[in-house]
Short mmCIF file of N, CA and C in Angstrom, two decimals:
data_model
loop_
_atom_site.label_atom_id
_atom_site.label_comp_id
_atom_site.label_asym_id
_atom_site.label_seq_id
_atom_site.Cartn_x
_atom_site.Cartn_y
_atom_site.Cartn_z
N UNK A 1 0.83 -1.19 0.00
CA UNK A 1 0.00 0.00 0.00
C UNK A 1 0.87 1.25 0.00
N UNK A 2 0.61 2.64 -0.64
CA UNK A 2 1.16 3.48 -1.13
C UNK A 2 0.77 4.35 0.60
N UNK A 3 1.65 5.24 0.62
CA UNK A 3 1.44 6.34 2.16
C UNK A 3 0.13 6.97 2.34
N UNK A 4 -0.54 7.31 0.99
CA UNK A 4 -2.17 7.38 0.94
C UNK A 4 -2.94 6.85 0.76
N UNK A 5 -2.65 5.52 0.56
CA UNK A 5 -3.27 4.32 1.00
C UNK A 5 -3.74 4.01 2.18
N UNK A 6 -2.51 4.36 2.91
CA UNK A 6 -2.50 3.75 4.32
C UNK A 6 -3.32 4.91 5.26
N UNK A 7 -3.05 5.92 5.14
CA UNK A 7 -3.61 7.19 5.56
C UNK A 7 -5.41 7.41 5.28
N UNK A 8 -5.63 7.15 4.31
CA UNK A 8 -7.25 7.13 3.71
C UNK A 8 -8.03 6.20 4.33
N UNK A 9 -7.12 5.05 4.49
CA UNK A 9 -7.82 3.77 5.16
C UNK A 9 -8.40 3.79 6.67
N UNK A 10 -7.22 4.45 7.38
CA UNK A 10 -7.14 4.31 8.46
C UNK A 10 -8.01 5.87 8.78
N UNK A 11 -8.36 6.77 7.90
CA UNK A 11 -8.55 7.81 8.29
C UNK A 11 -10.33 7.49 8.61
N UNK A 12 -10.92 6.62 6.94
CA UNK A 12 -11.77 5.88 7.09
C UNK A 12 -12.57 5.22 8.61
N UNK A 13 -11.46 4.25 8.60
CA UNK A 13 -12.04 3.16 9.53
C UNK A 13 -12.31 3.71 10.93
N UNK A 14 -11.42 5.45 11.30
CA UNK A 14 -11.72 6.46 11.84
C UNK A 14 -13.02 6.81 12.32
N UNK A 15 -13.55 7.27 11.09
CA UNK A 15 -14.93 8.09 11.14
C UNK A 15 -14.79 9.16 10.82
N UNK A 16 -13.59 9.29 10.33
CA UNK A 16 -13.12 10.89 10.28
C UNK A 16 -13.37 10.99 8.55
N UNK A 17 -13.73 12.35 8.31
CA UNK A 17 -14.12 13.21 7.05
C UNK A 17 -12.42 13.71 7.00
N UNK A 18 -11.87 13.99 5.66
CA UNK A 18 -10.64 14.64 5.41
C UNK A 18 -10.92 16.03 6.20
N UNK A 19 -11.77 16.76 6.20
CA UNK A 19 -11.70 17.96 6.94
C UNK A 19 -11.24 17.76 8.88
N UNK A 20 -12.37 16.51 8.90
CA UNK A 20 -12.02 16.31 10.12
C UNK A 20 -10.44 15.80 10.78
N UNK A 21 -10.30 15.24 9.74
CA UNK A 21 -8.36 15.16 10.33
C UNK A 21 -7.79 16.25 9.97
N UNK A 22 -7.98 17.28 8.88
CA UNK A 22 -7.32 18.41 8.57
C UNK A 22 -6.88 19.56 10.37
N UNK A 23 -8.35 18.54 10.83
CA UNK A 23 -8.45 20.02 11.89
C UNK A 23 -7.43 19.20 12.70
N UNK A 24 -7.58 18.00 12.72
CA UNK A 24 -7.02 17.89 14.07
C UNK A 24 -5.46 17.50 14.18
N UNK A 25 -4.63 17.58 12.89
CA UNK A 25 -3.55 17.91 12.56
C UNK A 25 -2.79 19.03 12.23
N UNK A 26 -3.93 20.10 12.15
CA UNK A 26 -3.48 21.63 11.72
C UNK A 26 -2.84 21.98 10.37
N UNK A 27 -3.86 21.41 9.43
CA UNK A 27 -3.48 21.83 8.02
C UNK A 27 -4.75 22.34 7.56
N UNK A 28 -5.11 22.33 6.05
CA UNK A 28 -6.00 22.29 5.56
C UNK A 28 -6.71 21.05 5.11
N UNK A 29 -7.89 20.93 4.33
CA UNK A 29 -8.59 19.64 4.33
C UNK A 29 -7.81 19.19 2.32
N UNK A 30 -7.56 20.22 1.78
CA UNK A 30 -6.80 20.16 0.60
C UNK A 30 -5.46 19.46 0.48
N UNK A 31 -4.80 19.71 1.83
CA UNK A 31 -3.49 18.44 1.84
C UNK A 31 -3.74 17.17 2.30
N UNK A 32 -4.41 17.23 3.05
CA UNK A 32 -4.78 15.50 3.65
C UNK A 32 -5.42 15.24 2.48
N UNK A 33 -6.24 15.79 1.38
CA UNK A 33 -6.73 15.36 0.05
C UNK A 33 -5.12 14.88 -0.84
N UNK A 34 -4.82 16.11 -1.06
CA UNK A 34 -3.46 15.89 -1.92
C UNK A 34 -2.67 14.47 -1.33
N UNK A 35 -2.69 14.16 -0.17
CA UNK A 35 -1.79 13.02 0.40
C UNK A 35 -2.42 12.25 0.29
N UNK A 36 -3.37 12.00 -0.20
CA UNK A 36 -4.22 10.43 0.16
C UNK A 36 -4.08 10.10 -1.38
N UNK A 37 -4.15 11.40 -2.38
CA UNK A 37 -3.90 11.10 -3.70
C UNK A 37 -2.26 11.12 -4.04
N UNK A 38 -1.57 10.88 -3.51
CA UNK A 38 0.04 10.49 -3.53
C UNK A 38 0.41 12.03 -4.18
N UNK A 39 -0.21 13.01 -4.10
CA UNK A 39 0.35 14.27 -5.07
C UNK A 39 1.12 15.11 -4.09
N UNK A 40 1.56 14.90 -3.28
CA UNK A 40 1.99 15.65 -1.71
C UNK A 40 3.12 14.68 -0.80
N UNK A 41 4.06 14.79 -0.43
CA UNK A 41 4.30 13.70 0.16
C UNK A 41 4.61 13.96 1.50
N UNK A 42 4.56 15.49 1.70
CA UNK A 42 4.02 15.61 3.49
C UNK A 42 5.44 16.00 4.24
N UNK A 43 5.45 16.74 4.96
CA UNK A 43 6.46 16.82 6.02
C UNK A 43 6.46 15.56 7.19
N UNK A 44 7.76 15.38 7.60
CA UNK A 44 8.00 14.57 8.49
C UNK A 44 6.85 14.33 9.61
N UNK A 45 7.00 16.11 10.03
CA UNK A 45 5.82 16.49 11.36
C UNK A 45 4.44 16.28 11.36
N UNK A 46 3.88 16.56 10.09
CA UNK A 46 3.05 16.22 9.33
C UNK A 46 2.64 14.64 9.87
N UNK A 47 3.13 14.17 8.87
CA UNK A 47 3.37 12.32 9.14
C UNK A 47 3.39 12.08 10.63
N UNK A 48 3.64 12.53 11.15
CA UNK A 48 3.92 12.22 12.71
C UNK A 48 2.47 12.65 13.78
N UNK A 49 2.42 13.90 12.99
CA UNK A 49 1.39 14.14 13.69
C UNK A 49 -0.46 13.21 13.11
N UNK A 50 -0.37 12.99 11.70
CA UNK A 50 -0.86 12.03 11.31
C UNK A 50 -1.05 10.99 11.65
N UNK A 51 0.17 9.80 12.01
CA UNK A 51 0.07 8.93 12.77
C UNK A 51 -0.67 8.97 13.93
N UNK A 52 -0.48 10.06 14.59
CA UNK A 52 -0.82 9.83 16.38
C UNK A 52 -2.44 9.97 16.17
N UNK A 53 -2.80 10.94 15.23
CA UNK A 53 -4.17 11.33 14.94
C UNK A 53 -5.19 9.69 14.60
N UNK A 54 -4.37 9.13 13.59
CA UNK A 54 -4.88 8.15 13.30
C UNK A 54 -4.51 6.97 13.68
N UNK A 55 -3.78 6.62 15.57
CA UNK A 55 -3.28 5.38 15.73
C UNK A 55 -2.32 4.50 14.98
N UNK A 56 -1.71 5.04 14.27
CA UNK A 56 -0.43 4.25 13.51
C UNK A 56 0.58 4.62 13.96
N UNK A 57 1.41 3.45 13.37
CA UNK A 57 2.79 3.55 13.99
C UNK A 57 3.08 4.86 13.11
N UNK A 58 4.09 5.28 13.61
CA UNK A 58 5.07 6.60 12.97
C UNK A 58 5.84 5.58 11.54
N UNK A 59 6.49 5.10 11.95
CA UNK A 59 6.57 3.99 10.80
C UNK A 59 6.26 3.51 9.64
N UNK A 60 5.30 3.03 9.89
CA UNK A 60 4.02 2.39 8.90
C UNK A 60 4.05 3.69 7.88
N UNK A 61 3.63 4.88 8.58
CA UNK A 61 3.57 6.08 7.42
C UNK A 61 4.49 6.78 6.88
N UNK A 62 5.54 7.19 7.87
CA UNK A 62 7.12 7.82 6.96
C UNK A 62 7.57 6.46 5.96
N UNK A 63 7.34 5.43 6.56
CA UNK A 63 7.96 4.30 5.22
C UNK A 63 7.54 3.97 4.65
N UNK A 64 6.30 3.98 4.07
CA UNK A 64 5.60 3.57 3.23
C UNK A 64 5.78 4.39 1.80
N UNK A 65 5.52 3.78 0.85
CA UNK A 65 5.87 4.50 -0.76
C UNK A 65 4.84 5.52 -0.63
N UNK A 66 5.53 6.66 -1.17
CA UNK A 66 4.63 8.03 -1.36
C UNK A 66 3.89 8.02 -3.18
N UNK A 67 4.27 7.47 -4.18
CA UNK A 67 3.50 7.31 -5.29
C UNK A 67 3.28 9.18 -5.97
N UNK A 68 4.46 10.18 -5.55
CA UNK A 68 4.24 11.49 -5.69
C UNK A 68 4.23 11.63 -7.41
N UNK A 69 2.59 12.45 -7.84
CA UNK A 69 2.64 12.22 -9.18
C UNK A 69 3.01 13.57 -10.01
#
């Protein structure tokens, strides 16, 4: 699975709307879009703060293939 793969899925199985993780990572709802479509490949902090938002390892998401088009 590609880094917005993994991110969409889990953002999913969430309950969360892209806006709704936008907020609670402190971006806009247009990059958590752009990242789920591999067009973005995100700051570290980003990713990190992503993870914690969505229960993943830190891991799982900095290593995973970004697919940046």
């Amino acid at each position: 699975k590609t880094r917005g793969q993994i991110i969409k899925a889990a953002r999913l199985a969430a309950g969360l709307t892209q806006p709704g993780l936008a907020d609670l990572v402190g971006v806009g709802a247009s990059t958590i879009s752009m990242l789920e479509r591999g067009e973005r490949a995100g700051s570290t902090g980003l990713l990190v703060r992503i993870a914690i938002a969505l229960d993943l390892t830190i891991g799982s998401v900095v290593a995973a293939p970004i697919e940046v088009t």
